[in-house]
Tab-separated table of C-alpha atoms and ligand atoms in Angstrom:
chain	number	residue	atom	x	y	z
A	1	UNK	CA	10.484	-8.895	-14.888
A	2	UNK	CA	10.256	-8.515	-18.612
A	3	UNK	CA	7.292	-8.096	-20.416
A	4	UNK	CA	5.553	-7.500	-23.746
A	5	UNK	CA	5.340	-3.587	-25.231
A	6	UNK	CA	2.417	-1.858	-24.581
A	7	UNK	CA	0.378	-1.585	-28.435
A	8	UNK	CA	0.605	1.613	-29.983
A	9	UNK	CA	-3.157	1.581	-29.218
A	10	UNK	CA	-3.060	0.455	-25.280
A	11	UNK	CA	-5.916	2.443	-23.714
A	12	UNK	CA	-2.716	3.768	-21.200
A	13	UNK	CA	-1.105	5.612	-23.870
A	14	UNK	CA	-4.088	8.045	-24.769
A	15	UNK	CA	-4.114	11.019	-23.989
A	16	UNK	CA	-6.803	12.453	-21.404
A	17	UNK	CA	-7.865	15.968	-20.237
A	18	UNK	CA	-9.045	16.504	-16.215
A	19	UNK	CA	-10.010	20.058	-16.251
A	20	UNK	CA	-7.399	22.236	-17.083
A	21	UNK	CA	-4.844	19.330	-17.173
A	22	UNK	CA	-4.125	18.029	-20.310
A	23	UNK	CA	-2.394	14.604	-19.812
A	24	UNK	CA	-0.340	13.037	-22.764
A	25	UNK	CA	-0.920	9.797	-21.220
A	26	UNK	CA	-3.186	7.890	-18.510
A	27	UNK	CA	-0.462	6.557	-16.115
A	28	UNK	CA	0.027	8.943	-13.817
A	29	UNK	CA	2.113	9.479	-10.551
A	30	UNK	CA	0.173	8.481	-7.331
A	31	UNK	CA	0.649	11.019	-4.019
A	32	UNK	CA	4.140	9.584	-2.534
A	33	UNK	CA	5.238	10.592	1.004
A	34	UNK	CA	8.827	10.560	0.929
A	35	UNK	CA	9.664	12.966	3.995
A	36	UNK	CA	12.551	14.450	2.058
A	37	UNK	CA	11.605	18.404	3.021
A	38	UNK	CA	14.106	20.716	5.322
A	39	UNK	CA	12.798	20.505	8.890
A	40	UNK	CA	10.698	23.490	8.513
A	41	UNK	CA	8.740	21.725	5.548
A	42	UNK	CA	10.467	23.886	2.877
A	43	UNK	CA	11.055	21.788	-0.554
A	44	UNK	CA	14.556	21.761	-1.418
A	45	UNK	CA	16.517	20.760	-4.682
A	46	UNK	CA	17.118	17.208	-4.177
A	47	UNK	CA	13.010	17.216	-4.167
A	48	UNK	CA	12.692	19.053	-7.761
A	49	UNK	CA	15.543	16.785	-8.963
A	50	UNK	CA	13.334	13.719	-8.097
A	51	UNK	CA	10.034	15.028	-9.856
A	52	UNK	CA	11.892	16.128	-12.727
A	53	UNK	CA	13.117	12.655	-13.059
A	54	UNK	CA	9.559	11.520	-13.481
A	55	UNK	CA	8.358	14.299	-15.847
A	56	UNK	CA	7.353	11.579	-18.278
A	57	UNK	CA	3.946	10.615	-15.781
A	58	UNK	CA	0.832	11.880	-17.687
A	59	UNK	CA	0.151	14.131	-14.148
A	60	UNK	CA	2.508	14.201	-11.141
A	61	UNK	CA	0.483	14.245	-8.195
A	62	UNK	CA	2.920	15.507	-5.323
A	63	UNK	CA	2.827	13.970	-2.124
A	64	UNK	CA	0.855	15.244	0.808
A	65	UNK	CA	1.874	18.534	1.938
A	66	UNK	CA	0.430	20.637	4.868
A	67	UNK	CA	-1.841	23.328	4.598
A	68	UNK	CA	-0.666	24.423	7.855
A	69	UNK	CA	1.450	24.370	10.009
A	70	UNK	CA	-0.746	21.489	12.758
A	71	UNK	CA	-1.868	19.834	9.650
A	72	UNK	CA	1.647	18.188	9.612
A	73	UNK	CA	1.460	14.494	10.116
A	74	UNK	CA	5.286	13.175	9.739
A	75	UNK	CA	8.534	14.900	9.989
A	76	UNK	CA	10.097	16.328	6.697
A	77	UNK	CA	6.502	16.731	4.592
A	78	UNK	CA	6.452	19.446	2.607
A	79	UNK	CA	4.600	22.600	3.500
A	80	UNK	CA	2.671	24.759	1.776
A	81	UNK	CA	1.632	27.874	4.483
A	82	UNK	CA	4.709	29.971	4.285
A	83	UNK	CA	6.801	32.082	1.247
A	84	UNK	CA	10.081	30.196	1.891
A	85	UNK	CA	7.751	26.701	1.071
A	86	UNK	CA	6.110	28.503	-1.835
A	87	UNK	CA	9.200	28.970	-3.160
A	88	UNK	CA	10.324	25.635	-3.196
A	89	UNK	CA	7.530	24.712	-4.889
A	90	UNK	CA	8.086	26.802	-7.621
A	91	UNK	CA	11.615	25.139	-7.972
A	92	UNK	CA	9.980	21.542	-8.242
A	93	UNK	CA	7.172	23.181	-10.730
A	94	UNK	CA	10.059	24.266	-12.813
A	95	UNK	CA	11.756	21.290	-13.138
A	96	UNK	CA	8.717	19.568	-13.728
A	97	UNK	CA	7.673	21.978	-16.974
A	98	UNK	CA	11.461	21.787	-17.835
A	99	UNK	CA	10.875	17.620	-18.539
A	100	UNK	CA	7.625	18.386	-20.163
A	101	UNK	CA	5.548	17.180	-17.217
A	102	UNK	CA	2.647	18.285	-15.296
A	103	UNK	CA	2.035	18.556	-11.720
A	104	UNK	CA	-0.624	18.862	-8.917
A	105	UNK	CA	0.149	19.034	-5.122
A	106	UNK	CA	-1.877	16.740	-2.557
A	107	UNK	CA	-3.051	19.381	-0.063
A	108	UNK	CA	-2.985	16.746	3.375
A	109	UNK	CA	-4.023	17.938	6.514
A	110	UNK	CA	-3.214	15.070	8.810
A	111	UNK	CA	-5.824	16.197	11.887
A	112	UNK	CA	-5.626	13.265	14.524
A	113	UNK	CA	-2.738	11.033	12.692
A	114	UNK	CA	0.035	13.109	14.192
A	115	UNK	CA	2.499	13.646	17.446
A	116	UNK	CA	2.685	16.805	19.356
A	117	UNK	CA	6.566	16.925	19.264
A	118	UNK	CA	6.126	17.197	15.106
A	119	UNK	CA	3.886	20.243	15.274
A	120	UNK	CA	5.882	22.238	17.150
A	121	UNK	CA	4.115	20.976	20.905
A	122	UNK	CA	0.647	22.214	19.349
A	123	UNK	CA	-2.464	19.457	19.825
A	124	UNK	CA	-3.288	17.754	16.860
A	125	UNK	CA	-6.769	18.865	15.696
A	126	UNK	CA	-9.361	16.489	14.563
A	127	UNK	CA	-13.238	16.351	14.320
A	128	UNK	CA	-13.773	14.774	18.075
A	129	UNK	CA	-11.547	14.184	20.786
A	130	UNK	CA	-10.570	10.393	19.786
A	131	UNK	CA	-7.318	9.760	19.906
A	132	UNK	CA	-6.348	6.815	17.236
A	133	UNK	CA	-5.211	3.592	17.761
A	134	UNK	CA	-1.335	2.948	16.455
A	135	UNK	CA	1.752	5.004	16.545
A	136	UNK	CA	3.040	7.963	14.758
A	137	UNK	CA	5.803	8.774	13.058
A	138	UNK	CA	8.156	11.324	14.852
A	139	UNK	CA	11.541	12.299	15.068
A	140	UNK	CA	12.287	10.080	18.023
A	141	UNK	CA	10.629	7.067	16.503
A	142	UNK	CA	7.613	5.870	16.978
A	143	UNK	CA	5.191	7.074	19.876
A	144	UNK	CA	1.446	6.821	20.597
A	145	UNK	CA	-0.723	9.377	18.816
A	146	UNK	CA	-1.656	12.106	20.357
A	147	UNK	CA	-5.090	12.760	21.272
A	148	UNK	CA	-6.432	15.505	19.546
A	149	UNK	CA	-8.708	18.317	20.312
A	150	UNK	CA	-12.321	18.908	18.703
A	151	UNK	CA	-12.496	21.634	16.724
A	152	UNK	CA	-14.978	24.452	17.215
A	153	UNK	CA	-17.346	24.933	14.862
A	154	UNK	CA	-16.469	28.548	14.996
A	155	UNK	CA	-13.044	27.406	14.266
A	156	UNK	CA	-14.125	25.614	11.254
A	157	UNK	CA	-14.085	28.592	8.328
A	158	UNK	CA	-10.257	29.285	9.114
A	159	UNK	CA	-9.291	25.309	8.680
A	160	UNK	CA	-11.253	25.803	5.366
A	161	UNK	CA	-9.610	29.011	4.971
A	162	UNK	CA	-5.952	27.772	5.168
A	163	UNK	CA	-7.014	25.645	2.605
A	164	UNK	CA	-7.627	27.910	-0.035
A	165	UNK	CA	-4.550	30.116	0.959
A	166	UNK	CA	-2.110	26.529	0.445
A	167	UNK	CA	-4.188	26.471	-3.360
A	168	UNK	CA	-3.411	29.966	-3.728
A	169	UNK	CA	0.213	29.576	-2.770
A	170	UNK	CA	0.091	26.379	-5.252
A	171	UNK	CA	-0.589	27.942	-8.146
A	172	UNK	CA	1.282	30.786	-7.656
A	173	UNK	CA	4.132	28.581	-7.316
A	174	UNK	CA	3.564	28.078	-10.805
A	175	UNK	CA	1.662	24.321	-9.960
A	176	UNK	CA	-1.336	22.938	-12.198
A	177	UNK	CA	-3.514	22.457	-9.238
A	178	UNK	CA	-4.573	20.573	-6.353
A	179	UNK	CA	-5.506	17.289	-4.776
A	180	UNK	CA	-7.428	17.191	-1.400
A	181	UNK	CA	-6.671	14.516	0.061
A	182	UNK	CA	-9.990	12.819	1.835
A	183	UNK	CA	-8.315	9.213	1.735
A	184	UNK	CA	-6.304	7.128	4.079
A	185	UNK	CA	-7.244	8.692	7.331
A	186	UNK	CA	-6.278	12.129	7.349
A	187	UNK	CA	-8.585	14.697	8.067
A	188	UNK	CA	-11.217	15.033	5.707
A	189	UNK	CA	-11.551	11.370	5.884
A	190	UNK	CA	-11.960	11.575	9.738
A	191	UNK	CA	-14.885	14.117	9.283
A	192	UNK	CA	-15.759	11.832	6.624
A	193	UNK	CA	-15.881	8.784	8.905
A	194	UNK	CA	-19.045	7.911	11.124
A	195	UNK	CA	-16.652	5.789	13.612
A	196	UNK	CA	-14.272	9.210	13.853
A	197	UNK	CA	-16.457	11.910	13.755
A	198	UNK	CA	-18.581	12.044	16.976
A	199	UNK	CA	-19.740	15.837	16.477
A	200	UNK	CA	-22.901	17.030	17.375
A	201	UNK	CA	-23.231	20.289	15.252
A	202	UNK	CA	-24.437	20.875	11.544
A	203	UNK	CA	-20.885	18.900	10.568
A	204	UNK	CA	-21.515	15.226	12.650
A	205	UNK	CA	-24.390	12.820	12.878
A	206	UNK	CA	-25.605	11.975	9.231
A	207	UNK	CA	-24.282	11.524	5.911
A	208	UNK	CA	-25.068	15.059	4.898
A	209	UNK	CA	-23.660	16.576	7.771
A	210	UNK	CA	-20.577	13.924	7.756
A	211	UNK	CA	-19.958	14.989	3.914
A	212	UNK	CA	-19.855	18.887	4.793
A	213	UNK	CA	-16.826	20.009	5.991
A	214	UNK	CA	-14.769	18.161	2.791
A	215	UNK	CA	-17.356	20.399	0.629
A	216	UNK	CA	-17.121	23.715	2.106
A	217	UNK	CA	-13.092	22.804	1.892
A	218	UNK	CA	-13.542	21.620	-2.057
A	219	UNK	CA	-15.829	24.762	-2.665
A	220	UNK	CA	-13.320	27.232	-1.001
A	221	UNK	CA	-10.388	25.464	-2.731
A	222	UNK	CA	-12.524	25.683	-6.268
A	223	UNK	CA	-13.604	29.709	-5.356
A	224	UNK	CA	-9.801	30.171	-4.946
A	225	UNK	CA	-7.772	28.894	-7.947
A	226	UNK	CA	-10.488	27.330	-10.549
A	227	UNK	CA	-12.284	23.916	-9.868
A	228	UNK	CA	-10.893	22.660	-12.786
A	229	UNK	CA	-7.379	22.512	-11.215
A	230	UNK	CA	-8.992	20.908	-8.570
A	231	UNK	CA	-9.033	16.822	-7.893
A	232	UNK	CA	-9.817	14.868	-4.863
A	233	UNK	CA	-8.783	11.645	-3.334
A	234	UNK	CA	-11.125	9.165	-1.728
A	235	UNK	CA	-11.066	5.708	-0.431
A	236	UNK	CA	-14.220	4.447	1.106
A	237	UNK	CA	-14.409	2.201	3.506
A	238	UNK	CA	-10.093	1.701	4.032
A	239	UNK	CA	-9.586	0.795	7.290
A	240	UNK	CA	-6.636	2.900	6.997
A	241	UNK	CA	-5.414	4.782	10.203
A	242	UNK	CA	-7.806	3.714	12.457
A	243	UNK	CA	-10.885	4.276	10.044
A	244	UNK	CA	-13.956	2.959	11.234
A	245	UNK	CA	-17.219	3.677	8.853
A	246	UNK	CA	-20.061	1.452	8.009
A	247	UNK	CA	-21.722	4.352	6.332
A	248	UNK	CA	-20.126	4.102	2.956
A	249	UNK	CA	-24.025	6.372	1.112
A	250	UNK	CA	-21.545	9.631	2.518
A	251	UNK	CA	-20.041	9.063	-0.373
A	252	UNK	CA	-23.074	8.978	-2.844
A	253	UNK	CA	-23.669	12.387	-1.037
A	254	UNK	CA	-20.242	14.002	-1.321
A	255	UNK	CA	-19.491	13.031	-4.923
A	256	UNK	CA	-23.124	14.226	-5.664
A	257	UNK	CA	-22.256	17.401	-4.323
A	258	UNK	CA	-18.520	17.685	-5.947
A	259	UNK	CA	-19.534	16.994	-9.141
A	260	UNK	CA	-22.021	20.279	-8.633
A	261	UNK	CA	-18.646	22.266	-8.314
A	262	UNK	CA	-17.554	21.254	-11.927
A	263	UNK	CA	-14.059	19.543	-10.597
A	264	UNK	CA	-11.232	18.702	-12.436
A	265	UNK	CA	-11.248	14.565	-11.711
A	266	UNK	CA	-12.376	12.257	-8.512
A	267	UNK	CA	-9.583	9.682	-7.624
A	268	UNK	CA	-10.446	6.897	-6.532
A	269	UNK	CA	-8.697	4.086	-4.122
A	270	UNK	CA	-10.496	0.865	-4.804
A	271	UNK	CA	-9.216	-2.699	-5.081
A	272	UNK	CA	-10.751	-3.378	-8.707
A	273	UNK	CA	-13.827	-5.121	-8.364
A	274	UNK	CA	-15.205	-3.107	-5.945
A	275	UNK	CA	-18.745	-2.715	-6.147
A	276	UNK	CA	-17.985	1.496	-5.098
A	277	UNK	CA	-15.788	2.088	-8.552
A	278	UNK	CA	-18.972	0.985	-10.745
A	279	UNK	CA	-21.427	3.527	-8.450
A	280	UNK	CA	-19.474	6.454	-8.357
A	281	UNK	CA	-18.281	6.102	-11.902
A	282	UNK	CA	-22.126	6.086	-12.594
A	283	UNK	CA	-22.912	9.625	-11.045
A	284	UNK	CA	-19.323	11.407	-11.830
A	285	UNK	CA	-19.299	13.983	-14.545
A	286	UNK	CA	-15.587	14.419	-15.089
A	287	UNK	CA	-12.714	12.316	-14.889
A	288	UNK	CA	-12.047	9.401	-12.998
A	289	UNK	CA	-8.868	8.384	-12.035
A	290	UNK	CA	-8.398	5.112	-9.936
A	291	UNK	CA	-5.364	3.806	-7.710
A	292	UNK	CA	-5.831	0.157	-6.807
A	293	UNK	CA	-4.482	0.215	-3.548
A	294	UNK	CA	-1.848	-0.810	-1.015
A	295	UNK	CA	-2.208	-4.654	-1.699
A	296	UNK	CA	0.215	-6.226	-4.325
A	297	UNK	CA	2.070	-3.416	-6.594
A	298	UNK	CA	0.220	-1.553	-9.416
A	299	UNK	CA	0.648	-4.115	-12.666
A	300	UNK	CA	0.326	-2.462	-15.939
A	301	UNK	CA	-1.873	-4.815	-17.799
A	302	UNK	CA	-4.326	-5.049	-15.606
A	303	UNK	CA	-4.495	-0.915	-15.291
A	304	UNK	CA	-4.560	-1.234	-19.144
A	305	UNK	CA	-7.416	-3.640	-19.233
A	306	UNK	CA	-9.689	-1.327	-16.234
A	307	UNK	CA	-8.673	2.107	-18.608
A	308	UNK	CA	-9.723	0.106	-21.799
A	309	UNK	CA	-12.746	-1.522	-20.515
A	310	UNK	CA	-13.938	2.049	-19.131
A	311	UNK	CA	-13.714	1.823	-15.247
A	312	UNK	CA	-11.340	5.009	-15.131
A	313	UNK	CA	-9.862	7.387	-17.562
A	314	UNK	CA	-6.649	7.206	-15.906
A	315	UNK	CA	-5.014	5.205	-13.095
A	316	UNK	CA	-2.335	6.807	-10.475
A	317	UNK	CA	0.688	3.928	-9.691
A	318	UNK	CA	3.144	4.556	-6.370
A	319	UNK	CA	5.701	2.133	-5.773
A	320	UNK	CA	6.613	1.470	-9.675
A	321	UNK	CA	6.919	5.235	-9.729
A	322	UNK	CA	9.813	5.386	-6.632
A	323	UNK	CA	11.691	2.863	-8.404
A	324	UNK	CA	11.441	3.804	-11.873
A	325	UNK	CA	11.760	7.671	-12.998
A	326	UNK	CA	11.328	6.720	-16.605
A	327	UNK	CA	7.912	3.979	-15.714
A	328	UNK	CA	6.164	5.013	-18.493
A	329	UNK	CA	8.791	4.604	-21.194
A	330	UNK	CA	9.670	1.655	-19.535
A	331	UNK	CA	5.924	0.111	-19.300
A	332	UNK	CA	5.678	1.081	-23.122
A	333	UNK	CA	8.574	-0.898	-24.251
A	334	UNK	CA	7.952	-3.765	-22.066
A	335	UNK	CA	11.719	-2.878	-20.231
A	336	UNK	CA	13.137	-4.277	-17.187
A	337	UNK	CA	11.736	-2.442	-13.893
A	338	UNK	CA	13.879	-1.343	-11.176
A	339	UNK	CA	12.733	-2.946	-7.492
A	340	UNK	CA	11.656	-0.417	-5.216
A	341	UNK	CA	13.255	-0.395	-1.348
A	342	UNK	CA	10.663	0.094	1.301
A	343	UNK	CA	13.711	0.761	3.803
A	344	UNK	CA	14.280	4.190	1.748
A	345	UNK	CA	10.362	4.678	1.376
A	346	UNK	CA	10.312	7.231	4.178
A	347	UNK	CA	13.534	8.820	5.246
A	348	UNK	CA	17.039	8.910	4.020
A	349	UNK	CA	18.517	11.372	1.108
A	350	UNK	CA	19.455	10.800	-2.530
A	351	UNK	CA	19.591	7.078	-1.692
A	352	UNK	CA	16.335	5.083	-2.775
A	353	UNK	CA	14.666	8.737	-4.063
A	354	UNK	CA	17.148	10.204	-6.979
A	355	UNK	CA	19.192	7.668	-7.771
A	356	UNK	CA	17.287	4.809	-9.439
A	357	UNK	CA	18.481	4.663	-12.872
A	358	UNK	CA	16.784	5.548	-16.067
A	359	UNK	CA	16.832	3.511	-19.181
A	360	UNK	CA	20.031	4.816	-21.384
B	401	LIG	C1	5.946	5.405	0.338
B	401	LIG	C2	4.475	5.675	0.164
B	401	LIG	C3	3.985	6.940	0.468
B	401	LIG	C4	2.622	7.245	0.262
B	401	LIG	N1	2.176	8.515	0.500
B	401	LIG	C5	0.906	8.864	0.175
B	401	LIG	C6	0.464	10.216	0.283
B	401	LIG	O1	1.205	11.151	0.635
B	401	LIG	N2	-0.829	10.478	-0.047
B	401	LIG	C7	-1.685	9.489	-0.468
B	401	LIG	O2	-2.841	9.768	-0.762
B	401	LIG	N3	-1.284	8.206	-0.595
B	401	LIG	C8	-0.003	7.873	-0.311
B	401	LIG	N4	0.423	6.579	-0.512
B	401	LIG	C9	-0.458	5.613	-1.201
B	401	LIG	C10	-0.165	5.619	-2.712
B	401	LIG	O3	-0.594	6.833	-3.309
B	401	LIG	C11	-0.861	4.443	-3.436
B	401	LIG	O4	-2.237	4.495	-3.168
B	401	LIG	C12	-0.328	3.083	-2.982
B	401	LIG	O5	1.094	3.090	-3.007
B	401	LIG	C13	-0.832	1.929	-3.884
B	401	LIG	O6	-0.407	2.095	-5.229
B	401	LIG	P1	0.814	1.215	-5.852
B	401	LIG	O7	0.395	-0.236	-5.755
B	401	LIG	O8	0.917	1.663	-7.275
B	401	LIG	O9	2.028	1.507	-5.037
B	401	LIG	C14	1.758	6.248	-0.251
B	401	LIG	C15	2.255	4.961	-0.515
B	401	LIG	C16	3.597	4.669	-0.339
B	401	LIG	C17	4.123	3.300	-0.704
């Protein structure tokens, strides 16, 4: 597909700042699982060759990576809980600053969406005991999800814990910052989620309580490395993983008490329209940043006309992104895009992850 170049003055092409970022443009990078970590989550070169590639985004935001070592939802996701991971990070971060780019990591602890033979025969934490409907991802194929344990309340402050230490670890790596990842089912959404969490202590029952864990996490994570290198991902009401909530106010009362920590943006999975984009726009201090989710493909004009028009200060875009190192110099001259292939989505080597071709 061939299209028209983006005007010198497209809304896309402005720069933006999130907190300490300090994005030449507004098209950035969405979270992209692409399971190409060694076995023992450690990022490897073929990784930092890839995000290099797409130094031009105005942020990277690297896909989810465990804070720990039961947080893992899918084989070959990158950790970020031991020195040997840390270290690969700082190899991506460098190849990323080499290219002039910027990049956060997505912090994703997958709690309940994940298989006992991918965290090492350890039970899959999760707010309540519910195992999820569907099939996980594991080395062997797929294979019901295991049910998860509850986790203690006492057991709480070191799950908040680990995340600070994976910030810590982030940004020594030589990272910009971090994204906690609250969307699509993982664990903060499931505490998140009045159809998942079932808990009876201060952290289960209403919206408050619902909304408190992913605070104390955002608070620790802010405490730790700054809040403004700090973003967070949300996507109310996605059915996502087995997500059931009718509750969507615990999100009026978790970005009420975000935006009291001062961080860096609030992204945002909404189909555009969405009644939620207008309400939480209306009550968040910093930047927005919207992805308009896993229907049809990202399209550039009509992310140019929801940044011009105000909706968000920046939109994230996936798919265009695996196929196309070079999207946004491609998007601004109105160039031929490479197809993306959803067989090489989520396994596989160089293939379908390095070696889609630039422009010359
Ligand atoms: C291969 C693939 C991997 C993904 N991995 C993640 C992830 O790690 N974290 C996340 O929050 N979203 C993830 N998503 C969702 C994307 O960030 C994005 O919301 C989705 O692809 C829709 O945007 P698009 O139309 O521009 O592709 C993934 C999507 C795809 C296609």
């Amino acid at each position: 597909m061939t299209t028209t170049p983006l005007s010198t003055a497209s809304a896309l092409l402005r720069p933006v700042t999130a907190g300490a970022l300090q994005a030449p443009n507004r098209i950035w990078m969405a979270p992209l699982t692409r399971n190409r970590a060694n076995p023992d989550g450690t990022p490897n070169a073929l990784q930092a060759e890839y995000y290099g590639q797409r130094a031009g985004a105005g942020v990277i935001i690297a896909e989810g990576s465990q804070p720990s070592a039961v947080g893992q939802g899918y084989p070959n996701t990158p950790g970020l809980h031991t020195d040997e991971q840390q270290e690969g990070w700082r190899r991506i971060a460098e190849a990323v600053h080499a290219g002039g780019g910027r990049i956060v990591v997505q912090l994703m602890h997958a709690g309940r969406i994940s298989h006992s033979s991918t965290i090492g025969g350890q039970v899959p934490v999760a707010p309540s005991a519910v195992r999820a409907a569907g099939e996980a991802v594991t080395v062997t194929g797929l294979q019901p999800f295991s049910e998860p344990r509850e986790l203690r309340t006492d057991e709480l402050a070191g799950v908040v814990a680990e995340y600070a230490d994976a910030a810590r670890r982030a940004v020594a790596a030589g990272l910009d910052g971090v994204e906690l990842h609250a969307a699509n089912g993982y664990l903060l959404h499931q505490f998140l989620a009045d159809g998942v969490n079932a808990r009876t202590d201060g952290y289960g029952g209403s919206a408050a309580n619902r909304a408190r864990f992913v605070v104390e996490v955002a608070a620790a994570v802010s405490a730790a490395i700054g809040a403004d290198r700090v973003g967070i991902r949300i996507s109310p009401l996605n059915p996502f993983n087995d997500i059931a909530e009718d509750d969507v106010s615990v999100y009026e009362v978790l970005t009420a008490q975000l935006a009291e920590l001062g961080l860096a943006y609030l992204h945002l999975l909404a189909a555009p329209g969405d009644p939620i984009i207008e309400k939480l726009r209306a009550v968040w201090p910093s930047t927005l940043v919207l992805n308009t989710g896993f229907g049809v493909e990202s399209d550039r004009d009509q992310l140019d006309r929801l940044v011009a028009d105000g909706v968000a200060d920046a939109v994230t875009v996936g798919r265009p992104f695996i196929a196309n190192p070079d999207l946004v110099l491609r998007w601004t001259r109105g160039a031929e895009l490479n197809e993306p292939d959803p067989a090489t989505f989520y396994a596989g080597g160089a293939k379908g992850y390095t070696d889609y071709p630039a422009l010359s």
